[in-house]
Amino acid sequence: MKHLPILIADDDEDDRFLIKAAFEECGSSISLFFVQDGLELMQYLNNENAYADANVYKQPSLILLDLNMPKKDGREIIQEMRANTNFRAIPIVVLSTSNAPSDIRTCYELGANSFITKPSSFEGLLEIIKNLQQFWFVTASLPQ
């Protein structure tokens, strides 16, 4: 499996912990970077403030994006990234507690690559992470 960075944007500390644990349990050597809100995500992508060192905070190969976050929500992030040629090609997987058809439709219309509703169990999350890794880092070809 390729060794590529993933940026995970989620304001819930427990969800961040569980996502990290799921990647670790999968035996992943993927570099994970976490941000807590949409504003911080954009600072990371633009190598601003705490994320100024581009050698440490490399452009992610994939973004796991929570939908409902403070400062800038997931919808705003998708729209902003798809409007910027520097970030347009980065795959965005929305990972949200929402399963509302309007949220799903809006995310795809804005340019998300996929929408996954967060499972209620760790086992369910583990299965999602295994599938994400298999698809995005084995099956799919990602831009370099």
PDB file of N, CA, C and O in Angstrom, residues 7 41-42 45 59-60 62-63 65 74-92 110:
ATOM      1  N   LEU A   7      -5.508  13.968   5.189  1.00  0.00           N
ATOM      2  CA  LEU A   7      -5.910  15.054   6.075  1.00  0.00           C
ATOM      3  C   LEU A   7      -7.332  14.767   6.535  1.00  0.00           C
ATOM      4  O   LEU A   7      -8.224  14.548   5.709  1.00  0.00           O
ATOM      5  N   LEU A  41      -8.404  23.607   8.296  1.00  0.00           N
ATOM      6  CA  LEU A  41      -8.154  22.807   7.093  1.00  0.00           C
ATOM      7  C   LEU A  41      -7.581  23.684   5.983  1.00  0.00           C
ATOM      8  O   LEU A  41      -6.593  23.312   5.340  1.00  0.00           O
ATOM      9  N   MET A  42      -8.167  24.844   5.768  1.00  0.00           N
ATOM     10  CA  MET A  42      -7.676  25.733   4.717  1.00  0.00           C
ATOM     11  C   MET A  42      -6.291  26.286   5.064  1.00  0.00           C
ATOM     12  O   MET A  42      -5.455  26.465   4.181  1.00  0.00           O
ATOM     13  N   LEU A  45      -3.914  23.488   4.074  1.00  0.00           N
ATOM     14  CA  LEU A  45      -3.731  23.395   2.620  1.00  0.00           C
ATOM     15  C   LEU A  45      -2.879  24.540   2.074  1.00  0.00           C
ATOM     16  O   LEU A  45      -2.102  24.355   1.140  1.00  0.00           O
ATOM     17  N   GLN A  59       0.878  18.372   0.925  1.00  0.00           N
ATOM     18  CA  GLN A  59      -0.436  18.316   0.291  1.00  0.00           C
ATOM     19  C   GLN A  59      -1.017  16.916   0.475  1.00  0.00           C
ATOM     20  O   GLN A  59      -0.358  15.927   0.172  1.00  0.00           O
ATOM     21  N   PRO A  60      -2.229  16.809   1.014  1.00  0.00           N
ATOM     22  CA  PRO A  60      -2.793  15.478   1.241  1.00  0.00           C
ATOM     23  C   PRO A  60      -3.185  14.797  -0.066  1.00  0.00           C
ATOM     24  O   PRO A  60      -3.521  15.448  -1.052  1.00  0.00           O
ATOM     25  N   LEU A  62      -5.654  12.621   0.104  1.00  0.00           N
ATOM     26  CA  LEU A  62      -7.076  12.393   0.344  1.00  0.00           C
ATOM     27  C   LEU A  62      -7.487  13.207   1.560  1.00  0.00           C
ATOM     28  O   LEU A  62      -6.711  13.360   2.498  1.00  0.00           O
ATOM     29  N   ILE A  63      -8.710  13.718   1.534  1.00  0.00           N
ATOM     30  CA  ILE A  63      -9.259  14.430   2.689  1.00  0.00           C
ATOM     31  C   ILE A  63     -10.514  13.710   3.150  1.00  0.00           C
ATOM     32  O   ILE A  63     -11.407  13.424   2.351  1.00  0.00           O
ATOM     33  N   LEU A  65     -13.584  14.457   5.407  1.00  0.00           N
ATOM     34  CA  LEU A  65     -14.162  15.741   5.814  1.00  0.00           C
ATOM     35  C   LEU A  65     -15.474  15.555   6.553  1.00  0.00           C
ATOM     36  O   LEU A  65     -16.433  15.003   6.001  1.00  0.00           O
ATOM     37  N   GLY A  74     -18.202  21.701   6.215  1.00  0.00           N
ATOM     38  CA  GLY A  74     -17.737  20.886   5.108  1.00  0.00           C
ATOM     39  C   GLY A  74     -18.208  21.363   3.749  1.00  0.00           C
ATOM     40  O   GLY A  74     -17.474  21.291   2.766  1.00  0.00           O
ATOM     41  N   ARG A  75     -19.433  21.886   3.681  1.00  0.00           N
ATOM     42  CA  ARG A  75     -19.966  22.377   2.409  1.00  0.00           C
ATOM     43  C   ARG A  75     -19.126  23.545   1.898  1.00  0.00           C
ATOM     44  O   ARG A  75     -18.793  23.613   0.712  1.00  0.00           O
ATOM     45  N   GLU A  76     -18.791  24.450   2.804  1.00  0.00           N
ATOM     46  CA  GLU A  76     -17.965  25.601   2.425  1.00  0.00           C
ATOM     47  C   GLU A  76     -16.579  25.150   1.962  1.00  0.00           C
ATOM     48  O   GLU A  76     -16.028  25.708   1.006  1.00  0.00           O
ATOM     49  N   ILE A  77     -16.033  24.143   2.633  1.00  0.00           N
ATOM     50  CA  ILE A  77     -14.704  23.643   2.284  1.00  0.00           C
ATOM     51  C   ILE A  77     -14.719  23.020   0.896  1.00  0.00           C
ATOM     52  O   ILE A  77     -13.830  23.280   0.075  1.00  0.00           O
ATOM     53  N   ILE A  78     -15.711  22.183   0.615  1.00  0.00           N
ATOM     54  CA  ILE A  78     -15.784  21.555  -0.706  1.00  0.00           C
ATOM     55  C   ILE A  78     -15.850  22.637  -1.783  1.00  0.00           C
ATOM     56  O   ILE A  78     -15.112  22.600  -2.768  1.00  0.00           O
ATOM     57  N   GLN A  79     -16.716  23.612  -1.567  1.00  0.00           N
ATOM     58  CA  GLN A  79     -16.890  24.690  -2.540  1.00  0.00           C
ATOM     59  C   GLN A  79     -15.588  25.465  -2.735  1.00  0.00           C
ATOM     60  O   GLN A  79     -15.173  25.742  -3.866  1.00  0.00           O
ATOM     61  N   GLU A  80     -14.922  25.795  -1.644  1.00  0.00           N
ATOM     62  CA  GLU A  80     -13.679  26.559  -1.710  1.00  0.00           C
ATOM     63  C   GLU A  80     -12.564  25.752  -2.391  1.00  0.00           C
ATOM     64  O   GLU A  80     -11.816  26.280  -3.220  1.00  0.00           O
ATOM     65  N   MET A  81     -12.468  24.475  -2.068  1.00  0.00           N
ATOM     66  CA  MET A  81     -11.426  23.647  -2.673  1.00  0.00           C
ATOM     67  C   MET A  81     -11.663  23.451  -4.166  1.00  0.00           C
ATOM     68  O   MET A  81     -10.719  23.491  -4.951  1.00  0.00           O
ATOM     69  N   ARG A  82     -12.890  23.236  -4.562  1.00  0.00           N
ATOM     70  CA  ARG A  82     -13.182  22.990  -5.977  1.00  0.00           C
ATOM     71  C   ARG A  82     -13.043  24.260  -6.814  1.00  0.00           C
ATOM     72  O   ARG A  82     -12.825  24.186  -8.014  1.00  0.00           O
ATOM     73  N   ALA A  83     -13.082  25.424  -6.165  1.00  0.00           N
ATOM     74  CA  ALA A  83     -12.897  26.690  -6.877  1.00  0.00           C
ATOM     75  C   ALA A  83     -11.414  27.045  -7.024  1.00  0.00           C
ATOM     76  O   ALA A  83     -11.068  27.937  -7.784  1.00  0.00           O
ATOM     77  N   ASN A  84     -10.531  26.332  -6.316  1.00  0.00           N
ATOM     78  CA  ASN A  84      -9.106  26.637  -6.298  1.00  0.00           C
ATOM     79  C   ASN A  84      -8.346  25.570  -7.103  1.00  0.00           C
ATOM     80  O   ASN A  84      -8.360  24.390  -6.736  1.00  0.00           O
ATOM     81  N   THR A  85      -7.675  25.974  -8.173  1.00  0.00           N
ATOM     82  CA  THR A  85      -6.980  25.005  -9.025  1.00  0.00           C
ATOM     83  C   THR A  85      -5.892  24.232  -8.272  1.00  0.00           C
ATOM     84  O   THR A  85      -5.549  23.120  -8.653  1.00  0.00           O
ATOM     85  N   ASN A  86      -5.350  24.786  -7.196  1.00  0.00           N
ATOM     86  CA  ASN A  86      -4.324  24.095  -6.419  1.00  0.00           C
ATOM     87  C   ASN A  86      -4.880  22.898  -5.658  1.00  0.00           C
ATOM     88  O   ASN A  86      -4.137  21.973  -5.321  1.00  0.00           O
ATOM     89  N   PHE A  87      -6.174  22.913  -5.346  1.00  0.00           N
ATOM     90  CA  PHE A  87      -6.771  21.881  -4.498  1.00  0.00           C
ATOM     91  C   PHE A  87      -7.860  21.076  -5.197  1.00  0.00           C
ATOM     92  O   PHE A  87      -8.383  20.123  -4.636  1.00  0.00           O
ATOM     93  N   ARG A  88      -8.196  21.453  -6.398  1.00  0.00           N
ATOM     94  CA  ARG A  88      -9.332  20.866  -7.107  1.00  0.00           C
ATOM     95  C   ARG A  88      -9.218  19.353  -7.279  1.00  0.00           C
ATOM     96  O   ARG A  88     -10.213  18.637  -7.245  1.00  0.00           O
ATOM     97  N   ALA A  89      -8.011  18.851  -7.471  1.00  0.00           N
ATOM     98  CA  ALA A  89      -7.825  17.422  -7.758  1.00  0.00           C
ATOM     99  C   ALA A  89      -7.744  16.548  -6.508  1.00  0.00           C
ATOM    100  O   ALA A  89      -7.746  15.323  -6.617  1.00  0.00           O
ATOM    101  N   ILE A  90      -7.676  17.144  -5.328  1.00  0.00           N
ATOM    102  CA  ILE A  90      -7.581  16.343  -4.104  1.00  0.00           C
ATOM    103  C   ILE A  90      -8.938  15.685  -3.841  1.00  0.00           C
ATOM    104  O   ILE A  90      -9.951  16.367  -3.723  1.00  0.00           O
ATOM    105  N   PRO A  91      -8.974  14.356  -3.751  1.00  0.00           N
ATOM    106  CA  PRO A  91     -10.243  13.688  -3.461  1.00  0.00           C
ATOM    107  C   PRO A  91     -10.763  14.052  -2.068  1.00  0.00           C
ATOM    108  O   PRO A  91      -9.995  14.103  -1.103  1.00  0.00           O
ATOM    109  N   ILE A  92     -12.057  14.297  -2.010  1.00  0.00           N
ATOM    110  CA  ILE A  92     -12.728  14.630  -0.751  1.00  0.00           C
ATOM    111  C   ILE A  92     -13.771  13.560  -0.467  1.00  0.00           C
ATOM    112  O   ILE A  92     -14.704  13.361  -1.249  1.00  0.00           O
ATOM    113  N   LEU A 110     -21.561  19.913  -5.015  1.00  0.00           N
ATOM    114  CA  LEU A 110     -20.433  20.818  -4.788  1.00  0.00           C
ATOM    115  C   LEU A 110     -19.103  20.218  -5.239  1.00  0.00           C
ATOM    116  O   LEU A 110     -18.128  20.944  -5.415  1.00  0.00           O
TER     117      LEU A 110
END
